Structure formats: C-alpha cells, structure tokens
C-alpha cells in the first residue's frame, strides 16, 4: 500500500504519484500476450513523458512512439535504443524530419502523400534512405459494432487504402525511401475487440496484396488505444487482443508493434490534492481543493470520470462537487459524488491519473505545475520538482 499521507507531507500538494511496479506489471502482461510472434512494445510517450517513466520502460525493453522531435529526444535521453524509436504524427516540421533521419531512428510514420514528398526531398538532400511506415485509416468505428459502422474518413489521421498502396509503390521505387512498416490506430480507450480485429484484417489484407507485388512490409504496427478501468468499464484482456490480431496475420512474417500509452501508466498514477474548505451554495455542496484543472485537465477537457476518495474518511456521505481554485466553471475533478464531510487539510486522492495527467498540465492562473514522485519497491523518489514562481517568469521580459 502506498502511504499517500506521508508523501503529501514530504512533497506537499498538489502532487502526482506513480507506482513503477504497476508499470512493470502492465508491460510484462502485454509483452507476454504478444510472445507468440516477434514483437516490439513501443510506449506512446505522450501519455506520460517524464524521463524516469520512459527510462523505467526502456529498462524493461520497451521502445518509444513519439509525436514530436522533443519526444524523440526524451526517448533517446532516457535510454531507448534508436532502433526502437518511432516518430509519428500528422504534421512534422522539416527540422524535425531532418533530425529524426540524423538520429537514425527505426522509422518515420507518414500520414499523407505530401508528407512523404517532404521526407523524400529531405532524405535526398541528406543523401540518406528514410525508413518509413504509412498510417492507414481502415475506416472502422472503434465504438459502435463494426457491422453497423459507417464511413469514418472524416478524421485527419492516416490515408485511405488506395492512397496507401500508391504511396508504397512510389516509396518502393525511390532510392531514398524504404517502406518497412504499416500502421493503424483506430482510437483510444478501446474496450471492444471486434473493431480492432476488423481493422487489423483490413490492413493485413493490404500487406498481403503488397507482398504479391514484391513490397515486403516488416513491421505491422497496430497502434495503441487499449482501454483501462476508470470507473467500471469492461476492458480487453491483452491475451485476447494479441490473439485477435494474430488471427489476421496468416501468410505474413512481420514484427508486431504495439503502441500503448494509457494502458501502461493510467492506473499507475494518482493525483493528490488537499481540501482547502467546503462551501454550500443554495444547497449545493462544493469541496474546494488546492489542485486545479491546470494540473489535471481530463475532467474539464473530456468530462472524464476519475474515481475520487477522501483519504481515511467515510460515512455521512452526501453529494458534492470537487472543484479547484482556477477561475473557470469548468475547473472540477468530480461532480455530484457521494463523499464524506471533509475538513481543511484532508487529502483527496484522484485515481487513474498516470496517463494524460501531468503532460497536459499548464501554468494557467500562474500556477506552478505539481511535483512528480515515483515509487518503486516501496521507495519514493522525486522525478520532477515542483515548479516555482521564478520558473514561470523566467522567459519573460518586462518592457519598461
Ligand atoms: C495517442 C496514440 C497512442 C497511444 O494511445 P493510448 O490510447 O494512450 O494507448 C498510440 N499511437 C498513436 C499513433 C497515438 O496517436
């Protein structure tokens, strides 16, 4: 059990706490599920990009899926081998492409013909051959049942199957492009298997048709998106996930790449915040805490559910909103939850805060971002200090 009270006393609040042992368990579960084939787990760095988190995963053998050159630099700094780093994302600047090619990472994931032209031109300038993969949009609705799903070409990600094929043929004929991979990612917080299996089948069919014209794809990247329990969702078992994908890969000798973000870290993290005071407005109860939407944005941004607990208190529960001090009505962590009476200083634990938590934090309202603490084998370690006021104004100049 994690001693949240002691951590809050030592490191103050608001605070992020991560259980590195849980991250290891998640990694092992997934790696084991994919053990029937060559596979690379490529952690989606955007979910939690603290250097210690990446380096912990790197030590377990994880690669990194990055969506900016900054994330690529983090991954390299944290010890991820360059041949396990992927650079994805719908828009990349020339300098980012150039640096990725210089750093000789595993591959660049491309999302349009225009992007491929840019990458090819830059590879020509550099006298290099760029290893690429193409993100295909298999047009699957990740939420509804696949047999009633309609066209989903409305989002900005990836290219359709026809375009992908044309791109592979072009790349294969270019001496500066090496089309080594194929990629799809149908959504996040997936809790149903069938859309994944169906998407995988569509993409595997494309790989088989490329193979028929002597274009040999080595990396089959199924993206991330594996869901986790925030409330009472039923989720996908890693074993079933792997089996569903494997069942589509007949006739193909590919290395499987999977890019989990949330699955690795969401339930390894908690956000700790203290009660400042309570107030009642015309019968509506508010618990006001010292953390705000600037620290943990998911409830405000997505109306996301996070389990909330008042440490060491129970009984006499009544409905309350847990809100922060930021000057926005959208500044809340929980709405209409049954919670016990609180006193100033009580600790509120917001669960499942390890993914898309700190990484989305901002300095809105001139609030320094929280510290981050990692626990491994019972030992806490500060992996990012709390920001100070000086940190916040460091880059500003006052015009007098
Ligand atoms: C965001 C993203 C991921 C990770 O998604 P999770 O839902 O956190 O697993 C993986 N791959 C790509 C391309 C992404 O955009």
XYZ file of C-alpha atoms and ligand atoms in Angstrom:
415
model
C 0.000 0.000 0.000
C 1.204 3.470 -0.832
C 1.416 5.865 2.117
C -0.223 8.855 0.442
C -0.321 10.823 3.696
C 3.436 10.600 4.185
C 4.028 11.506 0.524
C 1.803 14.581 0.808
C 3.673 15.629 3.923
C 7.080 15.176 2.331
C 6.381 16.545 -1.132
C 3.365 18.784 -0.495
C 0.290 19.013 -2.713
C -0.887 19.063 -5.457
C 1.249 16.046 -6.326
C 1.473 13.257 -8.879
C 2.452 9.815 -7.598
C 3.378 6.891 -9.860
C 3.770 3.233 -8.966
C 6.607 1.940 -11.143
C 5.930 -1.653 -10.114
C 2.473 -1.365 -11.660
C 4.017 -0.058 -14.894
C 6.309 -3.107 -14.955
C 3.322 -5.425 -14.487
C 1.429 -3.801 -17.356
C 4.453 -4.036 -19.629
C 5.031 -7.692 -18.762
C 1.376 -8.582 -19.331
C 1.398 -7.111 -22.800
C 4.798 -8.464 -23.782
C 3.747 -11.922 -22.677
C 0.496 -11.692 -24.633
C 2.470 -10.993 -27.813
C 5.105 -13.634 -27.158
C 3.802 -15.882 -29.968
C 5.478 -13.609 -32.523
C 8.331 -11.163 -32.881
C 7.062 -8.022 -31.207
C 8.040 -4.585 -30.020
C 6.087 -2.714 -27.381
C 6.581 0.903 -28.264
C 5.368 3.051 -25.384
C 3.375 6.119 -26.504
C 5.449 8.758 -24.771
C 2.744 11.412 -24.987
C 0.744 9.658 -22.238
C 3.404 10.426 -19.631
C 6.708 11.734 -20.860
C 8.637 12.098 -17.610
C 12.210 10.936 -18.309
C 12.101 8.493 -15.399
C 8.898 6.901 -16.686
C 10.413 6.438 -20.144
C 13.681 5.161 -18.727
C 11.844 2.704 -16.462
C 10.062 1.318 -19.516
C 13.262 1.346 -21.574
C 14.925 -0.866 -18.948
C 12.089 -3.348 -19.372
C 12.799 -3.452 -23.104
C 10.185 -1.012 -24.301
C 10.572 1.167 -27.373
C 9.034 4.612 -27.777
C 6.330 6.007 -30.014
C 6.918 9.751 -30.327
C 4.829 12.534 -31.833
C 7.381 15.362 -31.811
C 11.144 15.614 -32.054
C 11.082 16.687 -28.410
C 9.639 13.304 -27.504
C 12.272 11.592 -29.672
C 14.964 13.463 -27.716
C 13.379 12.438 -24.440
C 13.295 8.795 -25.527
C 16.968 8.847 -26.538
C 17.948 10.618 -23.309
C 16.017 8.047 -21.307
C 17.976 5.238 -22.916
C 15.562 3.887 -25.508
C 17.706 2.389 -28.309
C 17.366 4.349 -31.561
C 16.200 1.238 -33.409
C 13.179 1.087 -31.082
C 12.006 4.665 -31.642
C 9.156 5.593 -33.956
C 8.263 9.129 -34.973
C 4.537 9.507 -35.696
C 2.182 12.445 -36.031
C 0.082 14.102 -38.668
C 2.360 17.143 -39.083
C 6.155 17.257 -38.880
C 8.396 20.272 -39.482
C 11.352 19.937 -41.873
C 13.830 20.301 -38.995
C 12.074 17.516 -37.121
C 12.250 15.184 -40.130
C 15.904 16.058 -40.627
C 16.803 15.423 -37.012
C 14.915 12.122 -36.976
C 16.877 10.989 -40.038
C 20.154 12.145 -38.490
C 19.375 10.252 -35.312
C 18.686 7.160 -37.433
C 15.578 6.043 -35.512
C 13.641 2.918 -36.501
C 11.142 4.672 -38.760
C 9.038 7.704 -39.536
C 5.361 7.122 -39.636
C 3.780 9.040 -42.513
C 0.227 10.276 -42.735
C -0.047 11.870 -46.174
C 1.435 11.911 -49.677
C 2.570 15.489 -49.123
C 4.473 14.401 -46.043
C 6.125 11.583 -47.981
C 7.294 14.076 -50.606
C 8.837 16.255 -47.866
C 10.575 13.288 -46.260
C 11.866 12.080 -49.613
C 13.180 15.544 -50.539
C 14.960 15.862 -47.199
C 16.413 12.352 -47.483
C 17.711 13.269 -50.957
C 19.384 16.416 -49.562
C 20.964 14.383 -46.789
C 21.983 11.525 -49.050
C 20.023 9.118 -46.867
C 17.409 6.455 -47.256
C 14.475 7.082 -44.898
C 12.803 4.079 -43.303
C 9.091 4.795 -43.352
C 5.779 3.345 -42.419
C 2.399 4.582 -43.601
C -0.581 5.146 -41.378
C -3.637 3.647 -42.941
C -7.121 4.704 -41.978
C -9.048 1.431 -42.123
C -12.306 3.300 -41.777
C -13.526 1.456 -38.712
C -15.639 2.984 -35.998
C -13.968 1.902 -32.778
C -17.114 2.407 -30.714
C -20.104 1.000 -32.497
C -20.470 -2.538 -33.678
C -18.419 -2.970 -36.860
C -21.296 -4.383 -38.876
C -23.270 -1.203 -38.452
C -20.296 1.132 -38.645
C -20.394 3.766 -41.324
C -17.636 5.641 -43.144
C -15.094 7.185 -40.876
C -12.876 9.001 -43.321
C -13.829 12.224 -41.629
C -10.833 12.365 -39.277
C -7.480 13.870 -40.095
C -5.367 10.793 -39.393
C -3.815 8.448 -41.903
C -4.617 7.807 -45.557
C -7.170 5.581 -47.251
C -6.216 2.165 -48.605
C -5.934 3.253 -52.239
C -3.653 6.161 -51.381
C -1.562 3.947 -49.131
C -0.992 1.456 -51.924
C 0.040 4.218 -54.311
C 2.415 5.588 -51.665
C 4.002 2.173 -51.066
C 4.602 1.718 -54.793
C 6.192 5.165 -55.024
C 8.346 4.591 -51.925
C 9.438 1.186 -53.139
C 10.683 2.724 -56.391
C 12.548 5.509 -54.613
C 16.174 5.061 -53.630
C 15.636 7.454 -50.720
C 12.629 5.795 -49.124
C 12.440 2.345 -47.607
C 8.845 1.328 -46.849
C 9.418 -1.046 -43.947
C 6.195 -0.691 -41.989
C 2.470 -0.209 -41.914
C 0.486 1.406 -39.161
C -3.045 1.962 -37.939
C -4.504 3.385 -34.742
C -8.283 3.415 -34.580
C -8.839 5.245 -31.325
C -8.183 5.497 -27.640
C -9.686 3.844 -24.555
C -10.882 0.915 -26.704
C -12.965 -1.576 -24.784
C -14.184 -3.762 -27.648
C -12.127 -6.279 -29.534
C -14.104 -6.662 -32.741
C -13.236 -3.264 -34.288
C -9.529 -3.948 -33.668
C -9.717 -7.387 -35.264
C -11.580 -5.964 -38.226
C -9.140 -3.079 -38.714
C -6.216 -5.474 -38.405
C -7.735 -7.732 -41.063
C -8.190 -4.846 -43.497
C -4.598 -3.708 -43.006
C -3.219 -7.267 -43.144
C -5.059 -7.764 -46.464
C -3.276 -4.692 -47.793
C 0.070 -6.085 -46.603
C -0.686 -9.367 -48.382
C -1.532 -7.529 -51.584
C 1.723 -5.546 -51.305
C 3.618 -8.768 -50.783
C 2.135 -10.044 -54.032
C 3.840 -7.159 -55.842
C 7.128 -7.743 -54.032
C 6.779 -4.987 -51.460
C 7.769 -6.632 -48.249
C 6.454 -4.999 -45.085
C 8.423 -5.958 -41.972
C 6.652 -4.039 -39.202
C 2.945 -4.366 -38.564
C 2.038 -1.578 -36.151
C -1.380 -1.899 -34.524
C -1.212 1.426 -32.687
C -2.280 1.930 -29.110
C -5.652 2.538 -27.601
C -6.052 -0.387 -25.221
C -8.592 0.778 -22.632
C -8.271 0.791 -18.861
C -10.714 0.831 -15.959
C -11.532 4.336 -14.740
C -14.959 3.507 -13.322
C -16.462 0.100 -14.084
C -15.684 -0.391 -17.775
C -15.108 -3.883 -19.095
C -11.742 -3.885 -20.810
C -9.878 -6.052 -23.284
C -7.541 -8.758 -21.981
C -4.055 -8.382 -23.521
C -4.051 -12.089 -24.427
C -7.342 -11.782 -26.361
C -6.065 -8.605 -28.000
C -2.936 -10.364 -29.240
C -4.850 -13.424 -30.415
C -7.336 -11.280 -32.337
C -4.503 -9.554 -34.190
C -2.547 -12.777 -34.757
C -5.637 -14.352 -36.346
C -5.437 -11.774 -39.162
C -1.745 -12.219 -39.951
C -1.758 -15.556 -41.791
C 0.836 -15.783 -44.530
C 2.801 -12.858 -43.106
C 6.168 -12.863 -41.376
C 6.012 -9.491 -39.661
C 7.232 -7.997 -36.406
C 4.282 -6.753 -34.448
C 4.472 -3.271 -32.975
C 2.020 -2.099 -30.371
C 1.945 1.474 -29.035
C 0.184 1.537 -25.685
C 0.128 4.757 -23.707
C -2.812 4.806 -21.328
C -2.635 1.039 -20.710
C 0.899 1.344 -19.360
C 0.530 4.257 -17.000
C -3.074 5.362 -16.335
C -3.706 3.201 -13.286
C -0.132 3.535 -12.100
C -0.799 7.161 -11.186
C -2.681 9.199 -8.593
C -3.174 12.897 -8.213
C -3.054 14.103 -4.606
C -4.701 17.322 -3.578
C -5.722 18.824 -0.230
C -9.052 20.178 0.870
C -8.932 23.940 1.391
C -12.511 24.240 2.647
C -16.094 23.372 1.855
C -18.916 25.658 0.876
C -22.618 25.316 0.173
C -24.350 27.438 -2.474
C -28.134 27.240 -2.138
C -27.963 23.632 -1.009
C -25.228 22.562 -3.454
C -22.107 21.311 -1.761
C -18.597 22.072 -3.021
C -15.307 20.676 -1.773
C -12.620 23.148 -2.780
C -9.147 21.644 -3.179
C -5.677 23.052 -3.861
C -5.288 21.286 -7.228
C -6.929 22.673 -10.352
C -7.791 21.944 -13.967
C -4.381 23.329 -14.908
C -2.835 20.355 -13.034
C -5.202 17.618 -14.245
C -7.259 18.588 -17.261
C -9.094 15.395 -18.206
C -12.318 16.034 -16.251
C -12.633 19.550 -17.703
C -11.469 18.662 -21.207
C -13.262 15.361 -21.792
C -15.709 15.284 -18.919
C -13.636 12.229 -18.000
C -14.516 10.198 -14.927
C -11.870 9.744 -12.240
C -12.535 7.926 -9.002
C -12.147 10.337 -6.092
C -11.540 9.371 -2.485
C -11.120 11.365 0.735
C -8.281 9.577 2.494
C -9.204 7.996 5.808
C -12.780 9.332 5.867
C -16.094 7.562 5.412
C -19.725 7.696 6.474
C -22.261 10.522 6.438
C -21.764 10.840 2.721
C -23.601 13.427 0.688
C -23.344 14.679 -2.880
C -20.601 17.159 -3.606
C -18.600 18.618 -6.478
C -14.835 18.561 -6.032
C -13.534 21.791 -7.540
C -10.246 23.658 -7.871
C -9.259 27.291 -7.349
C -8.907 28.188 -11.056
C -11.205 30.932 -12.314
C -13.278 28.747 -14.649
C -16.587 26.993 -14.069
C -15.042 24.013 -15.847
C -12.474 23.635 -13.076
C -13.628 20.415 -11.430
C -12.409 16.874 -10.711
C -15.724 15.260 -9.842
C -19.388 16.196 -9.974
C -22.247 15.061 -7.739
C -20.238 12.365 -5.959
C -21.184 10.887 -2.627
C -18.393 11.992 -0.315
C -17.954 12.206 3.467
C -17.709 15.544 5.278
C -14.193 16.957 4.964
C -12.028 19.321 6.918
C -9.295 21.645 5.706
C -6.127 19.646 5.089
C -7.848 16.349 4.294
C -6.227 14.519 1.389
C -8.255 13.878 -1.730
C -6.905 11.124 -3.985
C -7.824 11.295 -7.657
C -7.282 7.834 -9.158
C -6.144 6.728 -12.644
C -4.158 9.930 -13.150
C -0.960 8.443 -14.601
C -1.834 8.958 -18.285
C -2.600 12.320 -19.904
C -2.264 13.920 -16.471
C 0.907 15.869 -15.828
C 1.679 16.053 -19.566
C -1.407 18.182 -20.105
C -0.730 20.451 -17.131
C -0.339 24.171 -17.750
C 0.554 27.284 -15.822
C -2.866 28.872 -16.232
C -3.578 31.338 -13.423
C 0.212 31.471 -12.799
C 0.053 28.165 -11.004
C 3.352 26.253 -10.837
C 2.979 22.689 -12.084
C 2.965 19.926 -9.426
C 5.887 17.725 -8.439
C 6.011 14.092 -9.583
C 7.066 11.220 -7.358
C 7.797 7.633 -8.370
C 7.540 4.679 -6.016
C 9.416 1.503 -6.724
C 9.632 -1.380 -4.264
C 8.240 0.922 -1.594
C 10.879 3.605 -2.120
C 9.704 7.083 -3.160
C 11.825 9.258 -5.421
C 11.085 12.749 -6.690
C 11.253 12.579 -10.502
C 10.230 16.170 -11.145
C 10.411 19.048 -8.750
C 7.520 21.351 -8.141
C 7.828 24.453 -10.301
C 8.449 27.790 -8.667
C 7.188 31.261 -9.476
C 10.676 32.026 -10.832
C 10.393 29.116 -13.281
C 7.178 30.583 -14.604
C 8.516 34.052 -15.368
C 11.995 33.002 -16.449
C 11.466 33.615 -20.177
C 9.568 36.861 -19.811
C 10.939 40.359 -20.269
C 9.262 43.372 -18.824
C 9.084 46.355 -21.189
C 9.599 49.460 -19.147
C -2.185 8.553 -28.758
C -1.618 7.478 -29.583
C -1.227 6.266 -28.994
C -1.479 5.938 -27.561
O -2.835 5.901 -27.280
P -3.352 5.285 -25.902
O -4.824 5.397 -26.006
O -2.796 6.122 -24.807
O -2.869 3.878 -25.826
C -0.614 5.328 -29.803
N -0.398 5.563 -31.116
C -0.767 6.720 -31.718
C -0.491 6.908 -33.147
C -1.385 7.706 -30.972
O -1.766 8.838 -31.570
